[in-house]
mmCIF file of C-alpha atoms in Angstrom:
data_model
loop_
_atom_site.group_PDB
_atom_site.id
_atom_site.type_symbol
_atom_site.label_atom_id
_atom_site.label_comp_id
_atom_site.label_asym_id
_atom_site.label_seq_id
_atom_site.Cartn_x
_atom_site.Cartn_y
_atom_site.Cartn_z
ATOM 1 C CA MET A 1 0.636 0.067 0.499
ATOM 2 C CA THR A 2 1.681 3.499 -0.920
ATOM 3 C CA ASP A 3 1.540 6.461 1.463
ATOM 4 C CA ALA A 4 -0.582 8.845 -0.207
ATOM 5 C CA PHE A 5 -4.049 6.976 -1.697
ATOM 6 C CA ASP A 6 -5.828 6.704 0.299
ATOM 7 C CA PRO A 7 -8.593 4.250 -0.663
ATOM 8 C CA ALA A 8 -10.698 5.194 2.215
ATOM 9 C CA SER A 9 -11.729 8.725 1.717
ATOM 10 C CA LEU A 10 -13.254 7.545 -2.369
ATOM 11 C CA VAL A 11 -16.844 8.867 -2.197
ATOM 12 C CA GLN A 12 -19.542 6.120 -1.893
ATOM 13 C CA SER A 13 -22.659 7.378 -1.502
ATOM 14 C CA TRP A 14 -24.067 10.028 -2.435
ATOM 15 C CA PRO A 15 -25.604 13.284 0.093
ATOM 16 C CA LYS A 16 -29.912 12.537 0.975
ATOM 17 C CA PRO A 17 -32.098 15.403 0.653
ATOM 18 C CA SER A 18 -32.910 17.598 3.450
ATOM 19 C CA LYS A 19 -36.499 17.052 2.637
ATOM 20 C CA PRO A 20 -37.543 14.157 0.715
ATOM 21 C CA ARG A 21 -40.509 14.173 -0.898
ATOM 22 C CA PRO A 22 -42.760 11.153 -1.190
ATOM 23 C CA ILE A 23 -42.901 9.295 -4.102
ATOM 24 C CA VAL A 24 -45.861 7.426 -6.434
ATOM 25 C CA THR A 25 -44.306 4.646 -8.469
ATOM 26 C CA PHE A 26 -46.059 2.968 -11.121
ATOM 27 C CA GLY A 27 -45.477 -0.273 -11.550
ATOM 28 C CA ALA A 28 -45.539 -3.459 -9.402
ATOM 29 C CA GLY A 29 -42.569 -5.677 -10.871
ATOM 30 C CA SER A 30 -40.573 -7.554 -8.816
ATOM 31 C CA ILE A 31 -37.703 -5.210 -8.824
ATOM 32 C CA VAL A 32 -40.192 -2.699 -7.463
ATOM 33 C CA GLY A 33 -39.415 -4.732 -4.458
ATOM 34 C CA ASP A 34 -36.406 -5.990 -4.765
ATOM 35 C CA ALA A 35 -34.877 -3.030 -5.410
ATOM 36 C CA HIS A 36 -37.024 0.111 -5.675
ATOM 37 C CA PHE A 37 -38.995 -0.043 -2.007
ATOM 38 C CA PRO A 38 -36.210 -1.831 -0.385
ATOM 39 C CA ALA A 39 -33.450 0.994 -1.154
ATOM 40 C CA TYR A 40 -35.972 3.850 -0.348
ATOM 41 C CA ARG A 41 -36.500 3.052 3.387
ATOM 42 C CA LYS A 42 -32.946 2.172 3.890
ATOM 43 C CA GLY A 43 -33.028 5.704 2.670
ATOM 44 C CA GLY A 44 -34.960 6.892 4.185
ATOM 45 C CA PHE A 45 -37.054 8.193 2.086
ATOM 46 C CA PRO A 46 -41.748 8.669 2.168
ATOM 47 C CA ILE A 47 -43.000 5.768 -0.099
ATOM 48 C CA SER A 48 -46.717 7.316 -1.011
ATOM 49 C CA GLY A 49 -47.783 4.427 -2.769
ATOM 50 C CA LEU A 50 -47.992 2.593 -6.514
ATOM 51 C CA TYR A 51 -50.546 1.853 -8.695
ATOM 52 C CA ASP A 52 -49.916 -0.742 -11.478
ATOM 53 C CA PRO A 53 -52.438 -2.127 -14.274
ATOM 54 C CA GLU A 54 -52.836 -5.586 -12.494
ATOM 55 C CA GLN A 55 -54.756 -4.151 -9.088
ATOM 56 C CA ALA A 56 -54.178 -7.576 -7.700
ATOM 57 C CA LYS A 57 -50.828 -7.563 -7.778
ATOM 58 C CA ALA A 58 -50.585 -4.070 -7.027
ATOM 59 C CA ARG A 59 -52.711 -4.238 -3.730
ATOM 60 C CA LYS A 60 -49.943 -7.749 -2.564
ATOM 61 C CA LEU A 61 -46.942 -5.576 -3.081
ATOM 62 C CA ALA A 62 -48.345 -2.458 -1.075
ATOM 63 C CA GLU A 63 -49.503 -4.095 1.530
ATOM 64 C CA THR A 64 -46.366 -5.840 1.820
ATOM 65 C CA TRP A 65 -45.155 -2.124 2.351
ATOM 66 C CA GLY A 66 -47.401 -0.331 4.022
ATOM 67 C CA VAL A 67 -48.233 1.929 1.122
ATOM 68 C CA THR A 68 -51.553 2.617 -0.771
ATOM 69 C CA ALA A 69 -52.674 1.375 -4.407
ATOM 70 C CA PHE A 70 -54.131 3.430 -6.535
ATOM 71 C CA ARG A 71 -56.386 2.812 -8.412
ATOM 72 C CA SER A 72 -55.608 4.922 -11.689
ATOM 73 C CA VAL A 73 -53.028 6.380 -13.342
ATOM 74 C CA GLU A 74 -54.508 10.184 -12.651
ATOM 75 C CA GLU A 75 -55.235 9.601 -9.106
ATOM 76 C CA ALA A 76 -51.423 8.481 -8.362
ATOM 77 C CA ALA A 77 -50.669 11.152 -10.754
ATOM 78 C CA ALA A 78 -52.292 13.549 -8.229
ATOM 79 C CA VAL A 79 -50.327 12.908 -5.112
ATOM 80 C CA LYS A 80 -48.770 17.023 -4.253
ATOM 81 C CA ASP A 81 -45.059 16.880 -4.606
ATOM 82 C CA ALA A 82 -44.275 14.020 -5.276
ATOM 83 C CA ILE A 83 -41.212 11.841 -7.063
ATOM 84 C CA PHE A 84 -42.769 9.694 -9.854
ATOM 85 C CA ASP A 85 -41.010 6.820 -10.075
ATOM 86 C CA LEU A 86 -41.957 4.564 -13.282
ATOM 87 C CA ALA A 87 -41.353 0.781 -13.053
ATOM 88 C CA THR A 88 -42.577 0.248 -15.705
ATOM 89 C CA PRO A 89 -41.967 -1.551 -19.783
ATOM 90 C CA PRO A 90 -40.289 0.458 -21.504
ATOM 91 C CA GLY A 91 -42.947 0.300 -23.846
ATOM 92 C CA ARG A 92 -45.210 2.417 -22.053
ATOM 93 C CA HIS A 93 -43.565 5.393 -20.005
ATOM 94 C CA ALA A 94 -44.525 7.754 -22.801
ATOM 95 C CA GLU A 95 -48.233 6.977 -21.808
ATOM 96 C CA VAL A 96 -46.941 7.286 -18.001
ATOM 97 C CA LEU A 97 -45.358 10.400 -18.839
ATOM 98 C CA LYS A 98 -47.839 12.123 -20.498
ATOM 99 C CA ALA A 99 -50.383 11.613 -17.512
ATOM 100 C CA LEU A 100 -48.615 13.540 -14.923
ATOM 101 C CA PRO A 101 -48.399 17.003 -14.224
ATOM 102 C CA ASP A 102 -46.186 19.896 -16.122
ATOM 103 C CA GLY A 103 -43.779 20.753 -13.798
ATOM 104 C CA ALA A 104 -43.479 17.496 -12.045
ATOM 105 C CA VAL A 105 -39.751 15.399 -11.393
ATOM 106 C CA ALA A 106 -39.656 12.185 -12.678
ATOM 107 C CA LEU A 107 -37.507 9.117 -13.176
ATOM 108 C CA ILE A 108 -38.077 6.454 -15.191
ATOM 109 C CA GLN A 109 -36.477 2.793 -15.321
ATOM 110 C CA LYS A 110 -34.497 2.069 -18.303
ATOM 111 C CA PRO A 111 -34.617 1.431 -21.113
ATOM 112 C CA MET A 112 -35.924 4.873 -21.837
ATOM 113 C CA GLY A 113 -37.811 3.336 -24.789
ATOM 114 C CA ASN A 114 -37.769 0.466 -26.971
ATOM 115 C CA TYR A 115 -35.961 2.168 -29.829
ATOM 116 C CA LEU A 116 -34.359 5.145 -30.464
ATOM 117 C CA GLY A 117 -37.197 6.389 -32.412
ATOM 118 C CA GLU A 118 -39.518 5.833 -28.160
ATOM 119 C CA ALA A 119 -36.328 7.689 -26.315
ATOM 120 C CA THR A 120 -36.603 10.515 -28.827
ATOM 121 C CA GLU A 121 -40.476 10.987 -28.318
ATOM 122 C CA ILE A 122 -39.912 10.538 -23.818
ATOM 123 C CA LEU A 123 -37.609 13.290 -24.780
ATOM 124 C CA GLU A 124 -39.470 15.257 -27.083
ATOM 125 C CA ILE A 125 -42.439 14.442 -23.894
ATOM 126 C CA CYS A 126 -40.432 15.464 -21.014
ATOM 127 C CA ARG A 127 -39.523 18.999 -23.199
ATOM 128 C CA ALA A 128 -43.140 20.313 -23.690
ATOM 129 C CA LYS A 129 -44.542 19.828 -20.530
ATOM 130 C CA HIS A 130 -41.029 20.485 -18.813
ATOM 131 C CA LEU A 131 -40.494 17.532 -16.650
ATOM 132 C CA LYS A 132 -37.583 17.438 -14.555
ATOM 133 C CA ALA A 133 -37.253 13.758 -15.441
ATOM 134 C CA ALA A 134 -33.760 11.223 -15.247
ATOM 135 C CA VAL A 135 -33.716 7.615 -16.546
ATOM 136 C CA ASN A 136 -33.280 5.216 -14.126
ATOM 137 C CA PHE A 137 -29.246 4.396 -14.645
ATOM 138 C CA GLN A 138 -28.626 3.421 -11.377
ATOM 139 C CA LEU A 139 -25.251 1.591 -11.539
ATOM 140 C CA ARG A 140 -23.592 4.199 -11.272
ATOM 141 C CA PHE A 141 -24.752 5.369 -8.035
ATOM 142 C CA ALA A 142 -23.282 1.729 -6.945
ATOM 143 C CA PRO A 143 -20.402 2.733 -4.477
ATOM 144 C CA MET A 144 -18.164 0.814 -6.279
ATOM 145 C CA MET A 145 -19.166 2.793 -9.135
ATOM 146 C CA LEU A 146 -18.908 6.226 -7.217
ATOM 147 C CA ALA A 147 -15.336 5.657 -5.884
ATOM 148 C CA LEU A 148 -14.064 4.296 -9.416
ATOM 149 C CA LYS A 149 -14.980 7.427 -10.852
ATOM 150 C CA ASP A 150 -13.844 10.092 -7.895
ATOM 151 C CA ALA A 151 -10.091 7.862 -8.797
ATOM 152 C CA ILE A 152 -10.400 8.447 -11.598
ATOM 153 C CA ALA A 153 -11.641 12.234 -11.541
ATOM 154 C CA LYS A 154 -8.521 12.226 -8.559
ATOM 155 C CA GLY A 155 -5.655 11.615 -10.923
ATOM 156 C CA TRP A 156 -5.169 8.058 -9.276
ATOM 157 C CA LEU A 157 -5.045 6.025 -13.064
ATOM 158 C CA GLY A 158 -3.584 9.347 -15.015
ATOM 159 C CA GLU A 159 -5.416 8.993 -17.502
ATOM 160 C CA VAL A 160 -7.681 6.620 -18.753
ATOM 161 C CA VAL A 161 -6.748 4.505 -21.912
ATOM 162 C CA ASP A 162 -8.620 1.184 -21.486
ATOM 163 C CA PHE A 163 -11.730 0.066 -20.496
ATOM 164 C CA ASP A 164 -12.617 -3.749 -20.582
ATOM 165 C CA ALA A 165 -15.530 -6.195 -19.251
ATOM 166 C CA LEU A 166 -15.330 -9.159 -19.636
ATOM 167 C CA LEU A 167 -18.682 -11.736 -17.955
ATOM 168 C CA ALA A 168 -19.115 -15.024 -18.135
ATOM 169 C CA LEU A 169 -21.481 -15.763 -16.071
ATOM 170 C CA ASP A 170 -25.134 -17.577 -16.273
ATOM 171 C CA THR A 171 -27.842 -15.464 -15.567
ATOM 172 C CA PRO A 172 -31.009 -16.416 -14.680
ATOM 173 C CA TRP A 173 -33.115 -15.393 -17.406
ATOM 174 C CA GLN A 174 -36.170 -16.906 -16.493
ATOM 175 C CA LEU A 175 -37.115 -14.526 -13.372
ATOM 176 C CA TRP A 176 -37.898 -11.230 -16.128
ATOM 177 C CA GLU A 177 -40.994 -13.205 -18.094
ATOM 178 C CA PHE A 178 -41.317 -10.214 -21.045
ATOM 179 C CA LEU A 179 -37.523 -10.726 -21.856
ATOM 180 C CA LEU A 180 -38.368 -14.119 -23.184
ATOM 181 C CA LYS A 181 -40.136 -13.111 -26.289
ATOM 182 C CA ALA A 182 -38.496 -9.813 -26.610
ATOM 183 C CA PRO A 183 -36.640 -8.535 -29.591
ATOM 184 C CA ARG A 184 -34.274 -7.223 -27.598
ATOM 185 C CA VAL A 185 -32.636 -8.289 -25.053
ATOM 186 C CA GLU A 186 -29.069 -8.342 -23.833
ATOM 187 C CA ILE A 187 -27.405 -5.078 -25.115
ATOM 188 C CA ALA A 188 -31.818 -2.918 -24.677
ATOM 189 C CA MET A 189 -32.072 -4.601 -20.899
ATOM 190 C CA HIS A 190 -28.276 -6.156 -19.734
ATOM 191 C CA SER A 191 -25.745 -4.043 -21.736
ATOM 192 C CA ILE A 192 -26.709 -0.276 -21.021
ATOM 193 C CA HIS A 193 -25.441 -0.801 -18.105
ATOM 194 C CA TYR A 194 -22.198 -0.620 -18.533
ATOM 195 C CA LEU A 195 -22.859 1.256 -22.170
ATOM 196 C CA ASP A 196 -23.709 4.633 -20.187
ATOM 197 C CA LEU A 197 -21.440 4.048 -17.287
ATOM 198 C CA ILE A 198 -18.237 3.793 -20.193
ATOM 199 C CA ARG A 199 -20.365 6.674 -21.487
ATOM 200 C CA GLN A 200 -19.937 8.530 -17.899
ATOM 201 C CA LEU A 201 -16.492 7.867 -17.650
ATOM 202 C CA LEU A 202 -15.561 7.893 -21.504
ATOM 203 C CA GLY A 203 -17.845 10.589 -23.361
ATOM 204 C CA ASN A 204 -19.324 9.814 -26.380
ATOM 205 C CA PRO A 205 -17.514 7.298 -28.114
ATOM 206 C CA LEU A 206 -17.003 7.651 -32.001
ATOM 207 C CA GLY A 207 -18.704 4.633 -33.200
ATOM 208 C CA VAL A 208 -19.199 1.073 -31.444
ATOM 209 C CA HIS A 209 -18.409 -2.162 -33.696
ATOM 210 C CA ALA A 210 -21.028 -5.429 -32.482
ATOM 211 C CA LYS A 211 -22.126 -8.463 -32.681
ATOM 212 C CA THR A 212 -24.850 -9.971 -30.208
ATOM 213 C CA LEU A 213 -26.641 -12.938 -30.520
ATOM 214 C CA GLY A 214 -28.811 -16.009 -29.150
ATOM 215 C CA HIS A 215 -27.497 -19.715 -28.089
ATOM 216 C CA PRO A 216 -28.818 -22.811 -29.836
ATOM 217 C CA ASN A 217 -29.893 -24.370 -26.211
ATOM 218 C CA HIS A 218 -32.840 -21.989 -26.052
ATOM 219 C CA LYS A 219 -35.343 -19.468 -27.796
ATOM 220 C CA VAL A 220 -33.816 -16.071 -25.208
ATOM 221 C CA ALA A 221 -33.223 -13.358 -28.406
ATOM 222 C CA GLN A 222 -29.436 -12.653 -27.738
ATOM 223 C CA THR A 223 -27.567 -13.521 -24.223
ATOM 224 C CA ARG A 224 -23.978 -12.675 -26.169
ATOM 225 C CA THR A 225 -22.132 -9.559 -27.601
ATOM 226 C CA SER A 226 -19.018 -8.498 -28.646
ATOM 227 C CA ALA A 227 -18.781 -5.449 -28.982
ATOM 228 C CA ILE A 228 -15.615 -2.778 -29.431
ATOM 229 C CA LEU A 229 -16.333 1.293 -28.969
ATOM 230 C CA ASP A 230 -14.294 3.624 -31.125
ATOM 231 C CA TYR A 231 -12.969 6.450 -29.194
ATOM 232 C CA GLY A 232 -10.046 7.076 -31.521
ATOM 233 C CA ASP A 233 -6.798 6.117 -32.248
ATOM 234 C CA THR A 234 -5.412 6.129 -28.038
ATOM 235 C CA VAL A 235 -8.443 4.893 -25.908
ATOM 236 C CA ARG A 236 -9.382 0.988 -26.343
ATOM 237 C CA CYS A 237 -13.299 0.577 -24.967
ATOM 238 C CA GLY A 238 -13.744 -3.699 -25.471
ATOM 239 C CA LEU A 239 -17.177 -6.171 -23.916
ATOM 240 C CA SER A 240 -16.394 -9.537 -23.933
ATOM 241 C CA ILE A 241 -20.649 -10.409 -22.226
ATOM 242 C CA ASN A 242 -21.314 -14.407 -22.695
ATOM 243 C CA HIS A 243 -24.665 -15.210 -20.107
ATOM 244 C CA ASP A 244 -24.743 -18.723 -21.509
ATOM 245 C CA HIS A 245 -21.382 -19.933 -19.199
ATOM 246 C CA LYS A 246 -23.182 -22.920 -17.241
ATOM 247 C CA PHE A 247 -20.146 -24.599 -16.244
ATOM 248 C CA GLY A 248 -19.965 -23.987 -12.496
ATOM 249 C CA ARG A 249 -18.510 -21.624 -10.707
ATOM 250 C CA ARG A 250 -15.493 -21.674 -11.420
ATOM 251 C CA TYR A 251 -14.862 -20.022 -14.155
ATOM 252 C CA GLN A 252 -17.245 -17.491 -14.631
ATOM 253 C CA ALA A 253 -16.288 -14.070 -14.043
ATOM 254 C CA CYS A 254 -18.372 -10.089 -14.230
ATOM 255 C CA GLU A 255 -15.771 -8.323 -14.379
ATOM 256 C CA PHE A 256 -14.567 -4.931 -15.615
ATOM 257 C CA ARG A 257 -10.711 -4.139 -15.663
ATOM 258 C CA ILE A 258 -9.781 0.070 -16.424
ATOM 259 C CA CYS A 259 -5.981 1.290 -17.718
ATOM 260 C CA GLY A 260 -4.948 4.392 -17.497
ATOM 261 C CA THR A 261 -1.278 5.953 -18.318
ATOM 262 C CA GLU A 262 -0.213 5.939 -14.606
ATOM 263 C CA GLY A 263 -2.692 3.429 -12.489
ATOM 264 C CA ALA A 264 -5.238 0.754 -12.908
ATOM 265 C CA ALA A 265 -8.079 -0.290 -11.672
ATOM 266 C CA TYR A 266 -10.350 -4.099 -10.670
ATOM 267 C CA VAL A 267 -14.090 -4.399 -10.521
ATOM 268 C CA LYS A 268 -15.597 -6.806 -9.828
ATOM 269 C CA LEU A 269 -19.381 -6.877 -9.709
ATOM 270 C CA GLY A 270 -20.884 -9.333 -7.225
ATOM 271 C CA LEU A 271 -24.494 -9.440 -7.729
ATOM 272 C CA ASN A 272 -24.719 -10.526 -11.685
ATOM 273 C CA LEU A 273 -22.004 -13.530 -10.700
ATOM 274 C CA ASP A 274 -25.459 -15.356 -8.156
ATOM 275 C CA TYR A 275 -28.751 -13.143 -9.428
ATOM 276 C CA PRO A 276 -30.225 -11.938 -6.854
ATOM 277 C CA ARG A 277 -28.210 -12.831 -4.232
ATOM 278 C CA GLY A 278 -25.227 -11.666 -5.336
ATOM 279 C CA GLU A 279 -21.340 -12.470 -4.456
ATOM 280 C CA PRO A 280 -19.709 -9.328 -2.999
ATOM 281 C CA ASP A 281 -18.604 -6.144 -5.151
ATOM 282 C CA ILE A 282 -14.557 -5.794 -5.235
ATOM 283 C CA LEU A 283 -12.907 -3.116 -6.158
ATOM 284 C CA GLU A 284 -9.416 -2.392 -6.058
ATOM 285 C CA ILE A 285 -7.007 0.098 -7.660
ATOM 286 C CA HIS A 286 -3.677 0.350 -8.491
ATOM 287 C CA PRO A 287 -2.530 3.881 -7.502
ATOM 288 C CA LYS A 288 -0.592 5.757 -9.333
ATOM 289 C CA GLY A 289 2.951 5.857 -7.909
ATOM 290 C CA GLY A 290 1.487 2.175 -5.883
ATOM 291 C CA SER A 291 3.716 -0.791 -6.356
ATOM 292 C CA ASP A 292 1.008 -2.963 -5.786
ATOM 293 C CA TRP A 293 -2.951 -2.717 -5.553
ATOM 294 C CA VAL A 294 -5.134 -1.838 -2.620
ATOM 295 C CA SER A 295 -8.256 -3.056 -2.194
ATOM 296 C CA VAL A 296 -10.935 -0.084 -1.752
ATOM 297 C CA PRO A 297 -12.969 -1.318 1.356
ATOM 298 C CA LEU A 298 -16.823 -1.013 0.330
ATOM 299 C CA ALA A 299 -19.640 0.820 2.117
ATOM 300 C CA GLY A 300 -22.242 -0.976 0.412
ATOM 301 C CA GLU A 301 -23.191 -3.174 -2.902
ATOM 302 C CA TRP A 302 -24.684 -2.445 -6.146
ATOM 303 C CA PHE A 303 -27.780 -3.749 -4.566
ATOM 304 C CA PRO A 304 -29.398 -1.592 -2.972
ATOM 305 C CA ASP A 305 -27.329 0.881 -2.337
ATOM 306 C CA ALA A 306 -27.862 2.297 -6.013
ATOM 307 C CA PHE A 307 -31.144 2.722 -5.402
ATOM 308 C CA VAL A 308 -30.898 5.291 -2.552
ATOM 309 C CA GLY A 309 -28.397 7.094 -4.552
ATOM 310 C CA ARG A 310 -29.967 7.507 -7.816
ATOM 311 C CA MET A 311 -33.372 8.556 -5.929
ATOM 312 C CA ALA A 312 -31.128 11.161 -3.377
ATOM 313 C CA ASN A 313 -29.452 13.293 -7.228
ATOM 314 C CA VAL A 314 -33.578 13.039 -7.986
ATOM 315 C CA GLN A 315 -34.581 14.571 -4.253
ATOM 316 C CA ARG A 316 -31.875 16.460 -4.255
ATOM 317 C CA PHE A 317 -31.744 18.112 -7.512
ATOM 318 C CA ALA A 318 -36.268 18.254 -7.589
ATOM 319 C CA SER A 319 -34.925 20.971 -4.196
ATOM 320 C CA GLY A 320 -32.299 22.848 -5.880
ATOM 321 C CA GLU A 321 -29.633 20.780 -3.865
ATOM 322 C CA ASP A 322 -27.794 19.600 -6.788
ATOM 323 C CA ALA A 323 -27.186 21.349 -9.475
ATOM 324 C CA GLU A 324 -27.089 18.315 -11.860
ATOM 325 C CA LEU A 325 -29.560 15.829 -12.787
ATOM 326 C CA VAL A 326 -27.051 12.669 -14.157
ATOM 327 C CA SER A 327 -28.392 11.229 -16.096
ATOM 328 C CA SER A 328 -31.209 13.439 -17.246
ATOM 329 C CA VAL A 329 -33.344 11.891 -20.256
ATOM 330 C CA GLU A 330 -31.132 14.585 -22.035
ATOM 331 C CA ASP A 331 -27.996 12.256 -21.198
ATOM 332 C CA ALA A 332 -30.178 9.163 -21.280
ATOM 333 C CA TRP A 333 -30.737 9.282 -24.693
ATOM 334 C CA HIS A 334 -27.207 9.371 -26.167
ATOM 335 C CA THR A 335 -27.217 6.003 -24.093
ATOM 336 C CA MET A 336 -29.944 5.036 -26.629
ATOM 337 C CA ALA A 337 -28.823 6.154 -29.090
ATOM 338 C CA LEU A 338 -25.032 3.572 -28.905
ATOM 339 C CA VAL A 339 -27.461 1.383 -27.735
ATOM 340 C CA GLU A 340 -29.232 1.268 -31.204
ATOM 341 C CA ALA A 341 -25.831 1.910 -33.481
ATOM 342 C CA ALA A 342 -25.091 -1.191 -31.545
ATOM 343 C CA TYR A 343 -28.243 -3.233 -33.135
ATOM 344 C CA LYS A 344 -27.115 -1.205 -36.782
ATOM 345 C CA SER A 345 -23.296 -2.342 -36.498
ATOM 346 C CA SER A 346 -25.066 -6.493 -35.260
ATOM 347 C CA ALA A 347 -27.431 -5.773 -38.359
ATOM 348 C CA ALA A 348 -24.755 -5.028 -40.676
ATOM 349 C CA PRO A 349 -22.194 -7.237 -42.795
ATOM 350 C CA ALA A 350 -18.757 -7.930 -41.226
ATOM 351 C CA THR A 351 -15.900 -6.936 -44.183
ATOM 352 C CA PRO A 352 -15.177 -9.532 -46.155
ATOM 353 C CA LEU A 353 -12.266 -11.585 -46.349
ATOM 354 C CA ALA A 354 -10.947 -11.802 -50.081
ATOM 355 C CA ALA A 355 -11.130 -14.806 -52.409
ATOM 356 C CA LYS A 356 -8.217 -16.854 -52.646
ATOM 357 C CA PRO A 357 -7.245 -16.261 -55.811
#
């Protein structure tokens, strides 16, 4: 360990709002009970209630958490000074946003629509209604990622020139029934988190080369992706994603390697390796001027702590305590544009090999 680098000094959490507003959630899917509500309770955010067109499911979840099950979108949207939390499928975001009062504050589940066209429609709705809206790219707020971002900002890696994402794991897609028949799965619903995080760290790439495909052992549309993000001649960025590595834990992986000109970072995203129970996350840094890797003691996990930070920023932006709304719809649209470009690249033919003379 070096004398200068203090891993305990890295930021790992988001400040809480001084006067949190009530939260109204649209949707009663598993993510609400597994992540949203546990995070909001942990963060001390009041939950007003939820609405879902499947009323029986909404009432059951509401009873579990002691909150109101609203009978209609209009009733839910009428809660005064609420933060509207859209845990809805991507194709339903637009209709819920249209029902919110002008100037309302909203947090929208990712992705921001099924396609870039739907993302553009959502962006235009938010602009027309003057909504303060962000997309729930909560990985940015995971303690390990906040610490990584802080380490980069403080110069412990030097200039970042390399980002590798390696996933070889067995993802239980059956937990999300709606995904089993969806036309876009791996990039749009999973790797979108990594693409968004990379955008936050490196900015928008010039373009993307990608190939995404399914697997002969099941019917899920895509579960494997290889992608290269083009950042010019200095930065290399690649993703190798395989959700079909069903051969035991020994050689499975879910990790990032980020290299700078003077230091490096290693991140293990434990949640995905035994979803939804998860394994501990890991962040280690080989800091500028150091001679070895330094473990960063993490103060929380991706689930639920990232959701706490995500909501804290939305609440603080609404009250004026934060100047920036992280992953606003204006910013998140660019992640959707990257996703769309990846699918276009995947559908396009690769450079053919020359015919043998």
